[in-house]
Amino acid sequence: MADTRLDNFATQEEREFIASVIDGKTDQALRLGRNLPDGLDTTGKQGRTALLLAVMANDRKMVKALLDAGANPDGGDNAAPLHPAVLDESGELVNMLLKAGADPNRTYNFETPLNEAALVGAAGNADRLLDAGADIEKGQVQLQRSPSITGAAADQWQVVVKLIGRGASPYTTDTAGITIAYRAYRSRLKSENPDGQARDAVAAKFREVGFPWPPPEPKVVKRRIAAGQWPPKLEPQ
């Protein structure tokens, strides 16, 4: 069966280059890529590049070879290799890309690498991205959803605690008016779960500083935002 990843590329020469990348043939891939008009940064549909595909395949050898040969670490438009790199729990791929100069705020399908780290609970990679200058409030761009809101929605509370500890606003909302506190209140995780314990810590902190509890419903939050009454005035308990 033909590899559908090749369909993203227009010419036979491009497809031969990408096939070599997919097959892990580093020397052949570099030779074929250098002979193309756009070289190793040849871009297919949806911003696909050889580097992106190598990262998606978790092929560290190919990623290193492409970067060492001068491939753009940011990949194609709205298709940043750093985004799938956060799935590598070791952090090696993220470190390789950042060392090569990758922008931690570039997106993949309108989502930042930090947002993906929050979604999957990749706390170590979240730290690496923040250390490299990732915008702590930039997440899912189209939905205006911050990484902390994304993490809360996915019950990745250990990452949420980390993000708040590193400066993320605890009062951020998404376009629906959903807050971190509301997610914590509605979460059904058991407290003996590590993320459940982290959620309980988040909830306790909100109550301690006087955040309304139970948290206001999203429609109420949206009305308060429209009226210029958000964030709420806090009365520490």
mmCIF file of C-alpha atoms in Angstrom:
data_model
loop_
_atom_site.group_PDB
_atom_site.id
_atom_site.type_symbol
_atom_site.label_atom_id
_atom_site.label_comp_id
_atom_site.label_asym_id
_atom_site.label_seq_id
_atom_site.Cartn_x
_atom_site.Cartn_y
_atom_site.Cartn_z
ATOM 1 C CA MET A 1 0.000 0.000 0.000
ATOM 2 C CA ALA A 2 1.337 3.433 -0.966
ATOM 3 C CA ASP A 3 2.317 5.763 1.859
ATOM 4 C CA THR A 4 -0.257 8.573 1.855
ATOM 5 C CA ARG A 5 2.303 10.988 3.312
ATOM 6 C CA LEU A 6 3.891 11.112 -0.128
ATOM 7 C CA ASP A 7 0.673 12.523 -1.580
ATOM 8 C CA ASN A 8 1.425 15.856 0.082
ATOM 9 C CA PHE A 9 4.289 16.444 -2.347
ATOM 10 C CA ALA A 10 3.883 17.538 -5.954
ATOM 11 C CA THR A 11 6.736 16.034 -7.975
ATOM 12 C CA GLN A 12 8.302 12.616 -8.274
ATOM 13 C CA GLU A 13 11.629 14.037 -7.111
ATOM 14 C CA GLU A 14 10.031 15.455 -3.984
ATOM 15 C CA ARG A 15 8.288 12.175 -3.259
ATOM 16 C CA GLU A 16 11.553 10.252 -3.614
ATOM 17 C CA PHE A 17 13.165 12.623 -1.118
ATOM 18 C CA ILE A 18 10.328 12.236 1.372
ATOM 19 C CA ALA A 19 10.277 8.456 0.912
ATOM 20 C CA SER A 20 13.943 8.381 1.901
ATOM 21 C CA VAL A 21 13.133 10.426 5.007
ATOM 22 C CA ILE A 22 10.271 8.109 5.935
ATOM 23 C CA ASP A 23 12.512 5.069 5.420
ATOM 24 C CA GLY A 24 15.225 6.549 7.631
ATOM 25 C CA LYS A 25 17.845 6.641 4.860
ATOM 26 C CA THR A 26 19.707 9.723 6.017
ATOM 27 C CA ASP A 27 22.486 9.889 3.431
ATOM 28 C CA GLN A 28 20.109 9.319 0.534
ATOM 29 C CA ALA A 29 17.590 11.806 1.924
ATOM 30 C CA LEU A 30 20.202 14.537 2.245
ATOM 31 C CA ARG A 31 21.496 13.917 -1.265
ATOM 32 C CA LEU A 32 18.032 13.958 -2.840
ATOM 33 C CA GLY A 33 16.862 16.928 -0.804
ATOM 34 C CA ARG A 34 19.807 19.108 -1.729
ATOM 35 C CA ASN A 35 19.022 18.608 -5.414
ATOM 36 C CA LEU A 36 15.506 20.055 -5.081
ATOM 37 C CA PRO A 37 14.743 23.736 -5.810
ATOM 38 C CA ASP A 38 13.833 24.410 -2.159
ATOM 39 C CA GLY A 39 16.358 21.927 -0.824
ATOM 40 C CA LEU A 40 15.768 20.249 2.521
ATOM 41 C CA ASP A 41 12.970 22.730 3.259
ATOM 42 C CA THR A 42 10.830 21.494 0.387
ATOM 43 C CA THR A 43 7.268 21.977 1.577
ATOM 44 C CA GLY A 44 4.218 19.949 0.673
ATOM 45 C CA LYS A 45 0.540 20.460 1.364
ATOM 46 C CA GLN A 46 -0.433 21.894 4.752
ATOM 47 C CA GLY A 47 3.142 23.002 5.397
ATOM 48 C CA ARG A 48 4.554 19.489 5.583
ATOM 49 C CA THR A 49 8.356 19.294 5.532
ATOM 50 C CA ALA A 50 10.832 16.454 5.806
ATOM 51 C CA LEU A 51 11.778 17.658 9.292
ATOM 52 C CA LEU A 52 8.170 17.601 10.453
ATOM 53 C CA LEU A 53 7.703 14.049 9.194
ATOM 54 C CA ALA A 54 10.937 12.920 10.852
ATOM 55 C CA VAL A 55 9.800 14.418 14.161
ATOM 56 C CA MET A 56 6.395 12.769 13.840
ATOM 57 C CA ALA A 57 8.159 9.442 13.308
ATOM 58 C CA ASN A 58 10.346 10.102 16.370
ATOM 59 C CA ASP A 59 13.369 9.477 14.136
ATOM 60 C CA ARG A 60 16.049 11.268 16.136
ATOM 61 C CA LYS A 61 18.826 10.302 13.736
ATOM 62 C CA MET A 62 16.987 11.806 10.767
ATOM 63 C CA VAL A 63 15.999 14.915 12.716
ATOM 64 C CA LYS A 64 19.615 15.515 13.710
ATOM 65 C CA ALA A 65 20.853 14.926 10.171
ATOM 66 C CA LEU A 66 18.361 17.380 8.687
ATOM 67 C CA LEU A 67 19.079 20.045 11.298
ATOM 68 C CA ASP A 68 22.841 19.622 10.984
ATOM 69 C CA ALA A 69 22.469 20.010 7.223
ATOM 70 C CA GLY A 70 20.620 23.305 7.635
ATOM 71 C CA ALA A 71 16.919 22.428 7.568
ATOM 72 C CA ASN A 72 14.694 25.194 8.933
ATOM 73 C CA PRO A 73 13.771 24.139 12.501
ATOM 74 C CA ASP A 74 10.460 26.011 12.237
ATOM 75 C CA GLY A 75 9.243 23.947 9.292
ATOM 76 C CA GLY A 76 6.419 25.172 7.074
ATOM 77 C CA ASP A 77 3.655 27.692 7.684
ATOM 78 C CA ASN A 78 1.417 26.653 10.598
ATOM 79 C CA ALA A 79 3.192 23.281 10.736
ATOM 80 C CA ALA A 80 5.855 23.674 13.423
ATOM 81 C CA PRO A 81 7.888 20.521 14.164
ATOM 82 C CA LEU A 82 8.095 21.563 17.834
ATOM 83 C CA HIS A 83 4.406 20.765 18.231
ATOM 84 C CA PRO A 84 4.647 16.984 17.679
ATOM 85 C CA ALA A 85 8.084 16.986 19.330
ATOM 86 C CA VAL A 86 6.477 17.509 22.747
ATOM 87 C CA LEU A 87 5.104 13.961 22.547
ATOM 88 C CA ASP A 88 8.675 12.714 23.040
ATOM 89 C CA GLU A 89 8.746 12.458 26.829
ATOM 90 C CA SER A 90 12.541 12.356 26.939
ATOM 91 C CA GLY A 91 12.678 15.956 25.725
ATOM 92 C CA GLU A 92 15.425 15.110 23.253
ATOM 93 C CA LEU A 93 13.508 16.210 20.167
ATOM 94 C CA VAL A 94 12.386 19.445 21.805
ATOM 95 C CA ASN A 95 15.946 20.190 22.895
ATOM 96 C CA MET A 96 17.329 19.472 19.425
ATOM 97 C CA LEU A 97 14.862 21.814 17.754
ATOM 98 C CA LEU A 98 15.282 24.597 20.306
ATOM 99 C CA LYS A 99 19.067 24.355 20.084
ATOM 100 C CA ALA A 100 18.753 24.729 16.312
ATOM 101 C CA GLY A 101 16.787 27.952 16.815
ATOM 102 C CA ALA A 102 13.162 26.841 16.617
ATOM 103 C CA ASP A 103 10.625 29.484 17.656
ATOM 104 C CA PRO A 104 8.622 28.073 20.611
ATOM 105 C CA ASN A 105 5.608 30.189 19.623
ATOM 106 C CA ARG A 106 5.183 28.873 16.081
ATOM 107 C CA THR A 107 1.958 26.951 15.579
ATOM 108 C CA TYR A 108 0.798 23.668 14.147
ATOM 109 C CA ASN A 109 -2.821 23.780 13.012
ATOM 110 C CA PHE A 110 -3.205 27.046 14.975
ATOM 111 C CA GLU A 111 -1.982 25.475 18.196
ATOM 112 C CA THR A 112 1.287 26.212 19.984
ATOM 113 C CA PRO A 113 3.696 23.536 21.207
ATOM 114 C CA LEU A 114 3.011 24.666 24.791
ATOM 115 C CA ASN A 115 -0.697 24.074 24.287
ATOM 116 C CA GLU A 116 0.027 20.542 23.092
ATOM 117 C CA ALA A 117 2.294 19.971 26.094
ATOM 118 C CA ALA A 118 -0.554 21.035 28.376
ATOM 119 C CA LEU A 119 -3.028 18.810 26.544
ATOM 120 C CA VAL A 120 -0.937 15.659 26.927
ATOM 121 C CA GLY A 121 0.554 16.432 30.336
ATOM 122 C CA ALA A 122 4.137 16.853 29.122
ATOM 123 C CA ALA A 123 5.326 18.874 32.116
ATOM 124 C CA GLY A 124 9.033 18.558 31.343
ATOM 125 C CA ASN A 125 8.599 19.754 27.783
ATOM 126 C CA ALA A 126 6.387 22.598 29.011
ATOM 127 C CA ASP A 127 9.315 23.761 31.141
ATOM 128 C CA ARG A 128 11.705 23.492 28.197
ATOM 129 C CA LEU A 129 9.419 25.586 26.007
ATOM 130 C CA LEU A 130 8.907 28.226 28.694
ATOM 131 C CA ASP A 131 12.648 28.416 29.311
ATOM 132 C CA ALA A 132 13.049 29.085 25.583
ATOM 133 C CA GLY A 133 10.561 31.964 25.631
ATOM 134 C CA ALA A 134 7.185 30.371 24.910
ATOM 135 C CA ASP A 135 4.250 32.737 25.489
ATOM 136 C CA ILE A 136 2.533 31.240 28.522
ATOM 137 C CA GLU A 137 -0.891 32.535 27.449
ATOM 138 C CA LYS A 138 -0.718 31.565 23.758
ATOM 139 C CA GLY A 139 -2.379 28.221 23.123
ATOM 140 C CA GLN A 140 -5.150 27.388 20.651
ATOM 141 C CA VAL A 141 -5.129 30.585 18.642
ATOM 142 C CA GLN A 142 -8.481 30.286 16.865
ATOM 143 C CA LEU A 143 -10.372 29.444 20.063
ATOM 144 C CA GLN A 144 -8.349 31.924 22.153
ATOM 145 C CA ARG A 145 -7.705 29.119 24.610
ATOM 146 C CA SER A 146 -4.601 29.377 26.790
ATOM 147 C CA PRO A 147 -2.432 26.350 27.621
ATOM 148 C CA SER A 148 -3.659 26.445 31.228
ATOM 149 C CA ILE A 149 -7.297 26.278 30.090
ATOM 150 C CA THR A 150 -6.398 23.442 27.717
ATOM 151 C CA GLY A 151 -4.633 21.536 30.494
ATOM 152 C CA ALA A 152 -7.565 22.036 32.858
ATOM 153 C CA ALA A 153 -10.041 20.786 30.253
ATOM 154 C CA ALA A 154 -7.915 17.643 29.837
ATOM 155 C CA ASP A 155 -7.545 17.117 33.616
ATOM 156 C CA GLN A 156 -3.786 17.605 33.294
ATOM 157 C CA TRP A 157 -3.647 19.422 36.601
ATOM 158 C CA GLN A 158 0.031 18.834 37.304
ATOM 159 C CA VAL A 159 0.821 20.893 34.213
ATOM 160 C CA VAL A 160 -1.783 23.507 35.185
ATOM 161 C CA VAL A 161 -0.102 23.927 38.583
ATOM 162 C CA LYS A 162 3.244 24.343 36.825
ATOM 163 C CA LEU A 163 1.859 26.927 34.393
ATOM 164 C CA ILE A 164 0.223 28.988 37.134
ATOM 165 C CA GLY A 165 3.422 28.749 39.162
ATOM 166 C CA ARG A 166 5.354 30.136 36.206
ATOM 167 C CA GLY A 167 3.054 33.097 35.718
ATOM 168 C CA ALA A 168 -0.044 31.996 33.799
ATOM 169 C CA SER A 169 -3.106 34.031 34.721
ATOM 170 C CA PRO A 170 -5.462 31.985 36.920
ATOM 171 C CA TYR A 171 -8.365 34.098 35.641
ATOM 172 C CA THR A 172 -7.993 33.442 31.936
ATOM 173 C CA THR A 173 -11.067 32.175 30.086
ATOM 174 C CA ASP A 174 -11.803 30.709 26.698
ATOM 175 C CA THR A 175 -14.339 32.174 24.274
ATOM 176 C CA ALA A 176 -17.118 30.243 26.044
ATOM 177 C CA GLY A 177 -16.313 31.866 29.398
ATOM 178 C CA ILE A 178 -14.922 28.696 30.968
ATOM 179 C CA THR A 179 -12.321 29.312 33.675
ATOM 180 C CA ILE A 180 -9.674 27.128 35.292
ATOM 181 C CA ALA A 181 -11.621 27.291 38.551
ATOM 182 C CA TYR A 182 -14.789 26.094 36.806
ATOM 183 C CA ARG A 183 -12.901 23.155 35.308
ATOM 184 C CA ALA A 184 -11.476 22.299 38.731
ATOM 185 C CA TYR A 185 -14.924 22.434 40.320
ATOM 186 C CA ARG A 186 -16.445 20.220 37.624
ATOM 187 C CA SER A 187 -13.579 17.723 37.422
ATOM 188 C CA ARG A 188 -14.428 14.176 38.433
ATOM 189 C CA LEU A 189 -10.888 12.963 39.040
ATOM 190 C CA LYS A 190 -10.397 11.072 42.284
ATOM 191 C CA SER A 191 -8.228 12.839 44.839
ATOM 192 C CA GLU A 192 -5.793 9.933 45.151
ATOM 193 C CA ASN A 193 -4.853 10.427 41.493
ATOM 194 C CA PRO A 194 -1.734 12.671 41.165
ATOM 195 C CA ASP A 195 -3.633 14.995 38.846
ATOM 196 C CA GLY A 196 -6.556 14.882 41.260
ATOM 197 C CA GLN A 197 -4.254 16.011 44.053
ATOM 198 C CA ALA A 198 -2.950 18.821 41.868
ATOM 199 C CA ARG A 199 -6.527 19.828 41.029
ATOM 200 C CA ASP A 200 -7.393 19.944 44.726
ATOM 201 C CA ALA A 201 -4.382 22.197 45.304
ATOM 202 C CA VAL A 202 -5.550 24.531 42.525
ATOM 203 C CA ALA A 203 -9.078 24.648 43.962
ATOM 204 C CA ALA A 204 -7.767 25.309 47.469
ATOM 205 C CA LYS A 205 -5.634 28.178 46.197
ATOM 206 C CA PHE A 206 -8.600 29.769 44.431
ATOM 207 C CA ARG A 207 -10.709 29.575 47.578
ATOM 208 C CA GLU A 208 -7.841 30.900 49.689
ATOM 209 C CA VAL A 209 -7.516 34.093 47.653
ATOM 210 C CA GLY A 210 -11.276 34.666 47.658
ATOM 211 C CA PHE A 211 -12.235 33.498 44.178
ATOM 212 C CA PRO A 212 -16.045 33.013 44.051
ATOM 213 C CA TRP A 213 -16.821 29.409 45.001
ATOM 214 C CA PRO A 214 -18.559 27.557 43.505
ATOM 215 C CA PRO A 215 -17.085 29.296 40.460
ATOM 216 C CA PRO A 216 -19.471 31.306 38.276
ATOM 217 C CA GLU A 217 -21.041 29.603 35.288
ATOM 218 C CA PRO A 218 -19.454 30.387 31.900
ATOM 219 C CA LYS A 219 -22.420 32.507 30.763
ATOM 220 C CA VAL A 220 -22.034 34.633 33.902
ATOM 221 C CA VAL A 221 -18.319 35.051 33.249
ATOM 222 C CA LYS A 222 -19.022 36.183 29.682
ATOM 223 C CA ARG A 223 -21.470 38.810 30.941
ATOM 224 C CA ARG A 224 -18.922 40.066 33.468
ATOM 225 C CA ILE A 225 -16.228 40.260 30.802
ATOM 226 C CA ALA A 226 -18.573 42.278 28.565
ATOM 227 C CA ALA A 227 -19.317 44.610 31.486
ATOM 228 C CA GLY A 228 -15.635 45.078 32.318
ATOM 229 C CA GLN A 229 -16.076 43.236 35.615
ATOM 230 C CA TRP A 230 -13.507 40.495 35.067
ATOM 231 C CA PRO A 231 -11.254 39.410 36.752
ATOM 232 C CA PRO A 232 -13.407 39.435 39.894
ATOM 233 C CA LYS A 233 -12.568 41.474 42.964
ATOM 234 C CA LEU A 234 -11.159 39.015 45.455
ATOM 235 C CA GLU A 235 -11.800 38.853 49.177
ATOM 236 C CA PRO A 236 -9.196 36.552 50.757
ATOM 237 C CA GLN A 237 -10.673 34.087 53.216
#
